Tab-separated table of C-alpha atoms in Angstrom:
chain	number	residue	atom	x	y	z
A	182	MET	CA	29.060	38.108	147.395
A	183	ARG	CA	31.801	36.329	149.902
A	184	SER	CA	29.487	33.740	150.648
A	185	ALA	CA	29.031	33.020	146.730
A	186	LEU	CA	32.679	33.437	145.999
A	187	ALA	CA	33.499	31.009	148.734
A	188	ALA	CA	31.074	28.251	147.400
A	189	ARG	CA	32.165	29.046	143.968
A	190	ASP	CA	28.610	30.154	142.977
A	191	ILE	CA	29.439	31.642	139.966
A	192	ALA	CA	25.654	32.300	138.972
A	193	ALA	CA	25.187	34.237	142.268
A	194	VAL	CA	28.525	36.192	141.560
A	195	LEU	CA	27.232	37.401	138.128
A	196	ARG	CA	23.901	38.166	139.779
A	197	PHE	CA	25.055	40.151	142.273
A	198	ALA	CA	27.678	41.784	140.072
A	199	GLN	CA	24.475	42.759	137.803
A	200	GLN	CA	22.013	43.843	140.385
A	201	TYR	CA	24.613	46.078	142.244
A	202	SER	CA	26.595	47.512	138.985
A	203	GLY	CA	23.677	48.062	136.906
A	204	ALA	CA	25.660	46.328	133.994
A	205	SER	CA	23.730	44.650	131.364
A	206	GLN	CA	24.203	40.820	130.351
A	207	ALA	CA	25.964	42.102	127.298
A	208	ARG	CA	28.383	44.126	129.119
A	209	LEU	CA	29.245	41.282	131.553
A	210	ALA	CA	29.512	38.963	128.802
A	211	THR	CA	32.183	41.393	127.137
A	212	ALA	CA	34.058	41.761	130.272
A	213	THR	CA	34.495	38.305	130.998
A	214	GLY	CA	35.230	37.162	127.468
A	215	MET	CA	31.849	34.854	127.201
A	216	GLY	CA	29.101	34.910	124.774
A	217	GLN	CA	25.938	36.543	126.121
A	218	GLY	CA	23.808	33.316	125.671
A	219	ARG	CA	26.387	31.523	127.642
A	220	LEU	CA	26.627	33.987	130.426
A	221	ASN	CA	22.598	33.859	130.664
A	222	GLU	CA	22.713	30.106	130.794
A	223	ILE	CA	25.325	30.620	133.878
A	224	ILE	CA	23.360	32.974	135.643
A	225	ASN	CA	19.844	31.014	135.131
A	226	GLY	CA	21.568	27.641	136.344
A	227	LYS	CA	21.744	25.994	133.125
A	228	ARG	CA	25.248	25.843	133.054
A	229	THR	CA	28.094	25.328	135.618
A	230	VAL	CA	31.551	26.777	135.884
A	231	THR	CA	34.329	24.461	136.783
A	232	LYS	CA	37.486	25.552	134.775
A	233	LEU	CA	40.199	27.555	136.110
A	234	ASP	CA	40.642	29.439	133.132
A	235	VAL	CA	36.968	30.411	133.319
A	236	TYR	CA	37.202	31.665	136.904
A	237	GLU	CA	40.181	33.564	135.896
A	238	ARG	CA	38.233	35.296	133.191
A	239	ILE	CA	35.473	36.166	135.439
A	240	ALA	CA	37.740	37.672	138.115
A	241	ASP	CA	39.602	39.474	135.478
A	242	GLY	CA	36.414	40.644	133.911
A	243	LEU	CA	34.621	41.912	137.254
A	244	ALA	CA	38.123	43.331	138.296
A	245	MET	CA	37.990	41.237	141.633
A	246	PRO	CA	40.100	42.554	144.392
A	247	ASP	CA	42.758	40.110	145.735
A	248	ALA	CA	40.610	39.226	148.739
A	249	ALA	CA	37.942	38.381	146.449
A	250	ARG	CA	40.178	36.255	144.379
A	251	ALA	CA	41.537	34.483	147.207
A	252	LEU	CA	37.623	33.582	148.364
A	253	LEU	CA	37.188	32.092	144.812
A	254	GLY	CA	40.433	30.043	145.138
A	255	LEU	CA	42.475	32.234	142.705
A	256	ALA	CA	45.879	33.439	143.141
A	257	PRO	CA	46.283	37.314	143.950
A	258	ARG	CA	47.072	39.774	141.154
A	259	ARG	CA	49.418	41.605	143.711
A	260	ALA	CA	50.598	41.260	146.954
A	261	GLU	CA	49.054	43.790	149.369
A	262	ALA	CA	51.497	45.903	151.483
A	263	GLY	CA	53.221	44.026	154.062
A	264	ALA	CA	52.090	40.715	152.799
A	265	LEU	CA	54.492	38.102	151.819
A	266	ALA	CA	56.333	38.997	148.701
A	267	GLY	CA	56.362	35.575	147.133
A	268	HIS	CA	52.710	35.714	146.498
A	269	ALA	CA	53.484	38.003	143.340
A	270	GLU	CA	55.359	34.750	142.056
A	271	ILE	CA	51.882	33.246	140.662
A	272	ALA	CA	51.832	35.421	137.523
A	273	ASN	CA	48.839	33.607	136.026
A	274	VAL	CA	46.690	30.318	136.087
A	275	TYR	CA	45.625	28.458	133.030
A	276	GLY	CA	43.283	25.573	132.560
A	277	SER	CA	45.782	23.364	130.648
A	278	GLN	CA	48.462	23.580	128.424
A	279	ALA	CA	46.629	24.354	125.332
A	280	ASP	CA	45.491	27.810	127.139
A	281	VAL	CA	49.138	28.796	127.362
A	282	ALA	CA	50.416	27.076	124.227
A	283	ARG	CA	50.852	30.269	122.403
A	284	GLU	CA	52.889	31.882	125.059
A	285	LEU	CA	55.122	28.673	125.339
A	286	ARG	CA	55.973	28.960	121.672
A	287	GLU	CA	56.686	32.164	121.982
A	288	HIS	CA	59.396	31.740	124.828
A	289	ALA	CA	60.853	28.962	123.063
A	290	GLY	CA	61.688	31.127	120.130
A	291	THR	CA	63.244	33.909	122.325
A	292	ALA	CA	64.564	32.300	125.605
A	293	GLU	CA	68.041	31.909	126.339
A	294	ALA	CA	67.664	28.514	128.410
A	295	LEU	CA	65.225	26.240	128.676
A	296	ASP	CA	64.642	23.290	131.205
A	297	ILE	CA	61.892	20.578	130.875
A	298	LEU	CA	60.653	18.113	133.264
A	299	ALA	CA	58.616	15.711	131.611
A	300	VAL	CA	57.797	11.898	130.879
A	301	ARG	CA	57.898	11.552	127.189
A	302	VAL	CA	57.793	15.059	125.539
A	303	LEU	CA	56.458	13.512	122.451
A	304	GLY	CA	53.941	16.452	122.200
A	305	LEU	CA	56.620	18.921	123.443
A	306	VAL	CA	59.957	18.486	121.552
A	307	ALA	CA	60.198	15.093	120.069
A	308	MET	CA	58.000	15.042	117.057
A	309	ASN	CA	58.031	17.071	114.176
A	310	ASP	CA	54.821	19.008	114.756
A	311	SER	CA	55.534	18.973	118.742
A	312	LEU	CA	54.697	22.345	120.458
A	313	LEU	CA	58.334	23.532	120.825
A	314	ARG	CA	60.165	21.678	118.217
A	315	GLY	CA	59.512	24.268	115.284
A	316	PRO	CA	60.294	27.438	117.707
A	317	LEU	CA	63.281	25.849	118.886
A	318	THR	CA	65.086	24.401	115.535
A	319	GLY	CA	64.071	27.685	113.764
A	320	ARG	CA	66.166	30.102	115.969
A	321	LYS	CA	68.333	32.541	114.859
A	322	THR	CA	69.944	32.972	118.298
A	323	PRO	CA	71.572	30.033	120.547
A	324	VAL	CA	69.615	28.503	123.204
A	325	ARG	CA	70.647	25.979	125.867
A	326	VAL	CA	68.116	23.255	126.481
A	327	ARG	CA	68.019	20.639	129.284
A	328	VAL	CA	65.548	17.793	129.109
A	329	LEU	CA	64.631	15.375	131.833
A	330	LEU	CA	62.656	12.110	130.933
A	331	LEU	CA	61.297	9.369	133.048
A	332	ASP	CA	64.145	6.367	132.921
A	333	PRO	CA	62.103	3.773	130.753
A	334	ASP	CA	63.935	0.952	132.921
A	335	ALA	CA	63.069	2.358	136.187
A	336	PRO	CA	60.200	0.726	138.216
A	337	ALA	CA	58.668	4.045	138.219
A	338	ALA	CA	57.526	3.604	134.489
A	339	ALA	CA	55.627	0.565	134.844
A	340	ILE	CA	53.697	2.332	137.730
A	341	ARG	CA	52.873	5.500	135.769
A	342	ALA	CA	51.926	3.020	132.795
A	343	GLU	CA	49.582	1.504	134.994
A	344	GLU	CA	48.146	4.679	136.176
A	345	ILE	CA	47.094	5.904	132.963
A	346	ALA	CA	45.833	2.549	131.676
A	347	GLU	CA	48.828	2.069	129.087
A	348	SER	CA	50.762	-1.156	128.496
A	349	VAL	CA	54.542	-0.870	129.745
A	350	GLU	CA	55.655	-1.822	126.587
A	351	SER	CA	53.791	0.962	124.582
A	352	PHE	CA	54.704	3.398	127.427
A	353	THR	CA	58.236	2.765	127.624
A	354	ALA	CA	58.460	2.852	123.744
A	355	GLY	CA	57.273	6.122	123.620
A	356	ILE	CA	60.044	7.184	125.900
A	357	ARG	CA	62.670	5.607	123.816
A	358	LEU	CA	61.028	7.065	120.697
A	359	SER	CA	61.475	10.535	122.276
A	360	LEU	CA	65.141	9.671	122.845
A	361	ALA	CA	65.742	8.844	119.389
A	362	ARG	CA	64.281	11.894	117.886
A	363	LEU	CA	66.018	14.154	120.599
A	364	ALA	CA	69.535	12.730	119.507
A	365	GLU	CA	68.493	13.945	115.927
A	366	LEU	CA	69.102	17.629	117.103
A	367	ASP	CA	72.413	16.699	118.277
A	368	GLY	CA	74.809	19.075	116.565
A	369	HIS	CA	72.285	21.728	115.791
A	370	PRO	CA	74.190	24.969	114.992
A	371	ARG	CA	71.913	26.991	117.697
A	372	MET	CA	70.814	24.450	120.017
A	373	ARG	CA	72.927	23.238	122.935
A	374	LEU	CA	70.822	20.090	123.887
A	375	GLN	CA	71.377	17.820	127.129
A	376	VAL	CA	69.171	14.876	127.941
A	377	ARG	CA	69.089	12.784	131.120
A	378	LEU	CA	66.834	10.346	132.501
A	379	TYR	CA	65.423	10.275	136.147
A	380	ASP	CA	63.686	7.343	138.001
A	381	ASP	CA	61.406	9.112	140.528
A	382	LEU	CA	57.547	8.472	140.063
A	383	PRO	CA	56.631	11.577	137.694
A	384	THR	CA	54.922	14.022	140.035
A	385	TRP	CA	55.743	17.700	138.497
A	386	ARG	CA	56.201	18.917	135.098
A	387	MET	CA	58.145	21.891	134.522
A	388	LEU	CA	58.993	24.143	131.410
A	389	SER	CA	61.338	26.761	132.518
A	390	PHE	CA	62.193	29.602	130.158
A	391	ASP	CA	64.914	31.713	131.679
A	392	GLY	CA	63.272	33.345	134.869
A	393	THR	CA	59.764	32.193	133.935
A	394	LEU	CA	58.389	28.590	134.844
A	395	TYR	CA	55.296	26.654	133.766
A	396	LEU	CA	54.071	24.207	136.389
A	397	SER	CA	51.769	21.820	136.060
A	398	ALA	CA	51.288	18.142	137.793
A	399	PHE	CA	50.988	14.379	136.740
A	400	GLY	CA	47.858	12.982	138.191
A	401	SER	CA	46.822	9.570	138.959
A	402	THR	CA	44.587	9.606	136.056
A	403	HIS	CA	45.959	11.996	133.514
A	404	GLU	CA	48.821	13.311	131.806
A	405	GLY	CA	50.464	16.501	132.605
A	406	HIS	CA	49.633	18.703	129.413
A	407	ARG	CA	45.840	18.122	130.700
A	408	SER	CA	46.623	19.666	134.203
A	409	GLY	CA	46.124	23.184	135.231
A	410	VAL	CA	49.243	25.103	134.649
A	411	TYR	CA	50.746	27.862	137.164
A	412	LYS	CA	52.952	30.443	135.681
A	413	LEU	CA	55.579	31.273	138.229
A	414	THR	CA	58.329	34.096	138.133
A	415	ALA	CA	61.159	34.723	140.241
A	416	ALA	CA	60.372	37.190	143.315
A	417	ALA	CA	62.066	38.680	146.318
A	418	ASP	CA	61.791	36.489	149.225
A	419	GLY	CA	59.514	34.259	146.817
A	420	VAL	CA	59.443	30.327	147.733
A	421	LEU	CA	57.662	28.510	145.016
A	422	HIS	CA	59.909	29.824	141.916
A	423	ALA	CA	63.005	29.182	143.739
A	424	GLY	CA	61.819	25.947	145.560
A	425	PHE	CA	60.842	24.344	142.164
A	426	ARG	CA	63.837	25.342	140.345
A	427	ARG	CA	65.894	23.857	143.216
A	428	HIS	CA	63.847	20.678	142.861
A	429	TYR	CA	64.687	20.804	139.336
A	430	ASP	CA	68.452	20.846	139.574
A	431	ASP	CA	68.368	18.039	142.385
A	432	VAL	CA	66.410	15.929	139.656
A	433	TRP	CA	69.201	16.815	137.066
A	434	ARG	CA	72.067	16.087	139.479
A	435	ARG	CA	70.626	12.561	140.543
A	436	ALA	CA	69.753	11.881	136.914
A	437	ARG	CA	71.678	9.438	134.335
A	438	ARG	CA	72.862	10.189	130.764
A	439	PRO	CA	71.093	7.983	128.424
A	440	GLY	CA	73.222	5.027	127.393
A	441	GLY	CA	76.107	6.158	129.285
A	442	ASP	CA	76.582	8.980	126.968
A	443	ASP	CA	78.001	12.464	127.546
A	444	ARG	CA	74.937	14.222	126.216
């Protein structure tokens, strides 16, 4: 089993689980949140597992201990006695933003503060049907929102456009559209919005709701919303949550206000 986990041979993992627990394929399918037909295809090598969220569902369904999760390349569910307390910071892992969209919308409707580090935020808050715009604008309680966007005039904008095979003109137009749409939220009765522009090449994408941070990455060939997402929570002696919060604050400090205004 240890060899199968280290090789991410899910077919072997499921065969061992079935063989030594006596569980039927139907029971394993229910436990892992898969259809029985799909699970049968995996066991028989007709389908492979490559997505992090599926690894997570299988690990949870089989009640894997942290040592087994680590062999599979997943974060531990809880830190063992004497282990670094920061391990508990990784509360969950998702395959992409779509897998955590509902949770993000719920946070947007209740958090007191939201910090965003992105590139264009067209799919997050800039457009009417963006993921978080509705929950934010429909709130009945106050919220402080800070948004960091890539400076369309920075050399990094041209580099990023080339990475995702988009023209510089259309790429930077998207950023400027976001700035214009965010400006429409100025004066919202329950939202205190601040926007700044950074000039670094985009690497990390962050959504931080109060003490919960959702972290993904901008790859050289994909957008941040298609990246895997780590859910980080503050923990005693933890380093990840605190480190990325420090990174955000440093980028914010160095960023400029759009047009030199006071937003």
